Coordinates of C-alpha atoms and ligand atoms in Angstrom, one line a residue:
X27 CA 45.0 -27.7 -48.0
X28 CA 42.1 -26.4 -49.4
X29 CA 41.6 -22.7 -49.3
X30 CA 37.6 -22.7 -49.9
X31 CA 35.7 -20.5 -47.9
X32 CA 33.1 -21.2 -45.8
X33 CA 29.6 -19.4 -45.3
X34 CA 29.7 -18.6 -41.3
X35 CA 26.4 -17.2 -39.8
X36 CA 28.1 -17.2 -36.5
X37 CA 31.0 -18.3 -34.4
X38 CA 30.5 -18.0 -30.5
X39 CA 31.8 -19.3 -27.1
X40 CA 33.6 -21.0 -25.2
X41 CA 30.0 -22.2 -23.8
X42 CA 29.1 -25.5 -22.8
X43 CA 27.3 -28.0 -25.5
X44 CA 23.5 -28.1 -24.9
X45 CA 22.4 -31.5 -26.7
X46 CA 23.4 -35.0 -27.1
X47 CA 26.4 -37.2 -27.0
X48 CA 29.0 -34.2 -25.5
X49 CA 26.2 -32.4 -23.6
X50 CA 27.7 -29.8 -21.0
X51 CA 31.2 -30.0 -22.4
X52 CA 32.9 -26.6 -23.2
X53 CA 33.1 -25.6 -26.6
X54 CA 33.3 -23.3 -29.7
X55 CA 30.6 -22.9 -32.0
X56 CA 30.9 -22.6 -35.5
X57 CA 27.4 -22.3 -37.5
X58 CA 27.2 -22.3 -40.8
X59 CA 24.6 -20.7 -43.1
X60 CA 22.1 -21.9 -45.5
X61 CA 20.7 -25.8 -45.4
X62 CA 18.8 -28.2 -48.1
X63 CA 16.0 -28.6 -45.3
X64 CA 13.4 -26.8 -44.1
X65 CA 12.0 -28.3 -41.2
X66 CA 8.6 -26.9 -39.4
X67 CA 9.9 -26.4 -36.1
X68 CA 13.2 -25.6 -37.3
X69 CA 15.0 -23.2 -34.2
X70 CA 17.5 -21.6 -36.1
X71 CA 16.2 -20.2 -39.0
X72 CA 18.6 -17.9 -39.1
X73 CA 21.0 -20.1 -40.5
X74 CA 18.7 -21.3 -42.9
X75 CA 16.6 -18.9 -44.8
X76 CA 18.4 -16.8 -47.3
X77 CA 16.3 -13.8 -45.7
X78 CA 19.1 -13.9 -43.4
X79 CA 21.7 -14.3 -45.9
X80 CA 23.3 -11.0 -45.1
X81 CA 24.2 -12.5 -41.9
X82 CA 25.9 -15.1 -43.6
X83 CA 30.2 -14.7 -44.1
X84 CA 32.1 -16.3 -46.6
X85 CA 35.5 -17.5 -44.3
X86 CA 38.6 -19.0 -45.0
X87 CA 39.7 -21.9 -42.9
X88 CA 42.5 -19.7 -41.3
X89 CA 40.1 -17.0 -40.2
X90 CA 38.1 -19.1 -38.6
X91 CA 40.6 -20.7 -36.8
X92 CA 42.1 -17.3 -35.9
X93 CA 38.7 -16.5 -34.2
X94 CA 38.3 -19.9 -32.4
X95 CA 41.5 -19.3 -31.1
X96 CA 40.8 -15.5 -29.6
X97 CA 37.0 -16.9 -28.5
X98 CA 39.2 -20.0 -26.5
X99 CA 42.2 -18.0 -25.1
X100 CA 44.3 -20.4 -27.6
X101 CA 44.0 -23.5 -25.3
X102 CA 42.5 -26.3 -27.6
X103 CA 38.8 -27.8 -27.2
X104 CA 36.4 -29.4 -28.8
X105 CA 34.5 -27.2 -31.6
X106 CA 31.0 -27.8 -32.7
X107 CA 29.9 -27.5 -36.3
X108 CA 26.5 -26.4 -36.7
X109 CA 23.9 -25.1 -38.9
X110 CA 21.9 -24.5 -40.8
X111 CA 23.5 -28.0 -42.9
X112 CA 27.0 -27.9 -42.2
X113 CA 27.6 -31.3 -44.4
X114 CA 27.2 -28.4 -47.5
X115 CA 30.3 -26.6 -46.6
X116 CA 33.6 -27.7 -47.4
X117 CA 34.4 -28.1 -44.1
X118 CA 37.4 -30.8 -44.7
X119 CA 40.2 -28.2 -44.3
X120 CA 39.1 -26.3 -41.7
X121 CA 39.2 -29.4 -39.9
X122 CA 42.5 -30.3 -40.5
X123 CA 43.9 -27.4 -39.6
X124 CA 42.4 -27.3 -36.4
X125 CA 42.8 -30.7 -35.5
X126 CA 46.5 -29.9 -36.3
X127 CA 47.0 -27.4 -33.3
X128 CA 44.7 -29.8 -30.9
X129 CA 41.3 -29.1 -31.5
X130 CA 38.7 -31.4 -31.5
X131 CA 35.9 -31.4 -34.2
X132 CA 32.1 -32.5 -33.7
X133 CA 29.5 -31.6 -36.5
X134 CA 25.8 -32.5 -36.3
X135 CA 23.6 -32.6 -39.3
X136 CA 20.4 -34.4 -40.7
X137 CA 22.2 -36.8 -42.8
X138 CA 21.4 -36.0 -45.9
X139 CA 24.7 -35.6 -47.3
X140 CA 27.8 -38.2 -47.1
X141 CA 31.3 -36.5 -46.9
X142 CA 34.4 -38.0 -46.9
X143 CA 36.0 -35.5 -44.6
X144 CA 33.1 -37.1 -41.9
X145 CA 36.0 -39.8 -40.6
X146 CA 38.0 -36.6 -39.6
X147 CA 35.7 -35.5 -36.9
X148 CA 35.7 -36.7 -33.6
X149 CA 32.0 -37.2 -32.7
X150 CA 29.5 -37.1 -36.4
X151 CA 25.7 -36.6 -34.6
X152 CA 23.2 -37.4 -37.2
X153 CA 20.0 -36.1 -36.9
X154 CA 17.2 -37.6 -39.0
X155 CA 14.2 -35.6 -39.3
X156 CA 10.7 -37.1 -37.9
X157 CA 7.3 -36.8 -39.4
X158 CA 6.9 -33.5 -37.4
X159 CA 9.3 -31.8 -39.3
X160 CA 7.2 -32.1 -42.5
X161 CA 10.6 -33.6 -44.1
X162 CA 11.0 -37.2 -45.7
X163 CA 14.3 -39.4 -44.7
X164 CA 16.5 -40.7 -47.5
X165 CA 17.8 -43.8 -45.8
X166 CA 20.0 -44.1 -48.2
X167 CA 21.7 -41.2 -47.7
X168 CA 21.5 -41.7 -44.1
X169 CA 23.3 -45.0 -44.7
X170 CA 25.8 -43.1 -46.8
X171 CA 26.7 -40.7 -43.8
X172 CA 27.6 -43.9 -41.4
X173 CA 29.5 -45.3 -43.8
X174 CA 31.5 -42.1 -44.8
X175 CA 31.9 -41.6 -41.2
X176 CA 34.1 -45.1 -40.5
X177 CA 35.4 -46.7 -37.5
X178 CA 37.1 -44.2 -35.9
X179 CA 34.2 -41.2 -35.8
X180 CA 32.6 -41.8 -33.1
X181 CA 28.9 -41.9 -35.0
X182 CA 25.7 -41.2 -33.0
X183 CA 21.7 -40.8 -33.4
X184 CA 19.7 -37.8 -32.2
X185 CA 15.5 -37.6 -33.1
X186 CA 14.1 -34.8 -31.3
X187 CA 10.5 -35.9 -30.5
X188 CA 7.2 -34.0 -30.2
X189 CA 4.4 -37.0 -30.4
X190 CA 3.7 -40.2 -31.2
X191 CA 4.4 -40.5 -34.7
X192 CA 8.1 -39.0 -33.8
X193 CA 8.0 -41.8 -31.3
X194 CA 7.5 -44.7 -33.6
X195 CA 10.3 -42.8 -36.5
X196 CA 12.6 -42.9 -33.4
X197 CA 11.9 -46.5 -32.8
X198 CA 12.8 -47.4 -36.4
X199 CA 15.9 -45.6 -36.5
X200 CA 17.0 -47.4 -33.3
X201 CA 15.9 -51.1 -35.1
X202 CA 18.4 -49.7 -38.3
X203 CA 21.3 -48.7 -36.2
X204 CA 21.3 -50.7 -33.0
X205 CA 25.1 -50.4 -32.7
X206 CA 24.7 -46.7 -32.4
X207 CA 23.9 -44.7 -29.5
X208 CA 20.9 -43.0 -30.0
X209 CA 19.8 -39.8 -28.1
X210 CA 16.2 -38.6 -27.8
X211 CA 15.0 -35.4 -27.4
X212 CA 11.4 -33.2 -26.5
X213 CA 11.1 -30.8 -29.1
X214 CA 11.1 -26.7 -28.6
X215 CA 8.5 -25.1 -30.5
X216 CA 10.3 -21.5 -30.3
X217 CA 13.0 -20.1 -32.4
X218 CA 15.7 -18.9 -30.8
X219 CA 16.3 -14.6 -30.4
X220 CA 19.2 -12.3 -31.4
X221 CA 19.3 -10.9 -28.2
X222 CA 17.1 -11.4 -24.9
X223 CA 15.8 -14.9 -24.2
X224 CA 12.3 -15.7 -25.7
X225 CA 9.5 -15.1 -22.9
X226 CA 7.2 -16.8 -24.3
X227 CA 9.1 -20.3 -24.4
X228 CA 7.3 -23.0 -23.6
X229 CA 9.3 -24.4 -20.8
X230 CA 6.0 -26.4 -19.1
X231 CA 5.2 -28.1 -22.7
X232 CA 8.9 -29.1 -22.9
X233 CA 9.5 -30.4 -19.0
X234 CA 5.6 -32.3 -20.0
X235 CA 6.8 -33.6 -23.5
X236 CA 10.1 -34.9 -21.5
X237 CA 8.2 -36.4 -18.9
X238 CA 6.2 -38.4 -21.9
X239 CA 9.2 -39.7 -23.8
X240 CA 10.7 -40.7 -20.5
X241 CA 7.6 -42.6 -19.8
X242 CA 7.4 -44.2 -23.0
X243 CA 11.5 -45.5 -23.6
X244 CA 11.2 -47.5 -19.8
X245 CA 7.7 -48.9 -21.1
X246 CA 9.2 -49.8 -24.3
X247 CA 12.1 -51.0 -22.4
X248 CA 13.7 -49.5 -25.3
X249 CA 16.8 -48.9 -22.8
X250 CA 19.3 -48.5 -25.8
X251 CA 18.1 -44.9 -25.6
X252 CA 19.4 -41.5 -24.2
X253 CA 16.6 -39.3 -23.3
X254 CA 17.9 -35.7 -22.8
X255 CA 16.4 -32.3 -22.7
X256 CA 18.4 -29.2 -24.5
X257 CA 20.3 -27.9 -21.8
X258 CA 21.4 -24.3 -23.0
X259 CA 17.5 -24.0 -23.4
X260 CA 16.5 -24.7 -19.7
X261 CA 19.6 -22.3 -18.7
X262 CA 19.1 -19.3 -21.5
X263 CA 15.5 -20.0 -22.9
X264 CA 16.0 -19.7 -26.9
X265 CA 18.7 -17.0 -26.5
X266 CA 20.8 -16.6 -29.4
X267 CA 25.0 -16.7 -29.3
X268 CA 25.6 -18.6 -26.0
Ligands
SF4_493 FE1 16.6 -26.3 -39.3 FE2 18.1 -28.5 -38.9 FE3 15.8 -28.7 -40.2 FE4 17.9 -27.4 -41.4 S1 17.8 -29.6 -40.8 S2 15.8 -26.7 -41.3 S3 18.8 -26.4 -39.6 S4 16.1 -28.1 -38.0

């Protein structure tokens, strides 16, 4: 087993999973530092710019594990791999060894980087960027990421959406992967806070973007679609660790 270490920003929980395809399921989190993106709206910049570095722990597999298993009371769930990129650490061990004493493993990232060890998770969430984040898709390396992924991942689509232009990126990555459940959500303009949650999070301009997209998918009729808010923002507003 590989004994690379891993940059952690942060490892908390058991909470529940605010977002997509497991949403309101207990589980660990794991984030990872650093990321090859830089998104506009980006909400956890502290696993992303190297200001923050300090923050940022080089772990072996084992340690990790060793503090999943205090954080859970050493009764197995499923633990989310987040970022920052989490596709840039070598997360392939880690995974092995948990999955090994009966954890599950679900990692979400923006698709930008194919690994092999992606058929060892449980659920792979890819998370193209849309033209709000200020970032351009590699299809390719989008296409790459499914692929690695296989059969047995279960492989789903998240676009978090804050106008019209999101809206129609959305659209075209539901015409490229129509066998893949695809889960859209109203962005959140506010990063999320080390300690007390964020006053000044715009819960109205959420609940109004949510009632848009809502309106748009059944006019569509694109029914293919999952529309979902971010739950751990509606319960803790952008507060960090939970
Ligand atoms: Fe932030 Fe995710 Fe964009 Fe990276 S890909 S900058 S973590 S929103």
């Amino acid at each position: 087993m590989t004994l690379e270490t891993i940059r952690v920003n942060e490892i908390f929980g058991p909470t529940i999973q605010g977002e997509g395809a497991l949403i309101g399921q207990p589980t660990v989190f794991v984030r990872t530092g650093g990321c090859d993106y830089r998104c506009s709206w980006c909400d956890t910049l502290h696993a992303v710019d190297s200001a923050y570095r300090d923050e940022w722990h080089p772990m072996t597999p084992q340690a990790i594990m060793m503090q999943v298993e205090i954080l859970s009371g050493g009764k197995s769930l499923t633990i989310s791999l987040s970022g920052g990129n989490p596709a840039i650490q070598p997360l392939g061990g880690l995974i092995e060894l948990g999955r090994r004493e009966g954890y599950r493993f679900a990692l979400e990232t923006q698709g930008s980087l194919a690994r092999d060890w992606f058929k060892k998770l449980d659920v792979l969430t890819l998370s193209p960027k849309p033209p709000s984040s200020g970032m351009e898709t590699d299809w390719q390396k989008l296409a790459e990421c499914v692929e690695a992924a296989g059969p047995e991942t279960r492989t789903v689509m998240k676009v978090v959406i804050f106008d019209d232009a999101d809206y129609t990126y959305a659209r075209d990555v539901a015409a490229r992967y129509p066998e893949l459940r695809l889960y859209l959500q109203p962005g959140n303009h506010t990063p999320s806070h080390p300690q007390e949650a964020d006053s000044a999070i715009d819960m109205a301009g959420i609940m109004e973007r949510m009632r848009w997209l809502v309106e748009k998918v059944t006019t569509d009729k694109l029914y293919t679609a999952t529309v979902l808010p971010q739950l751990h923002t509606l319960i803790w507003g952008n507060l960090r660790g939970v």
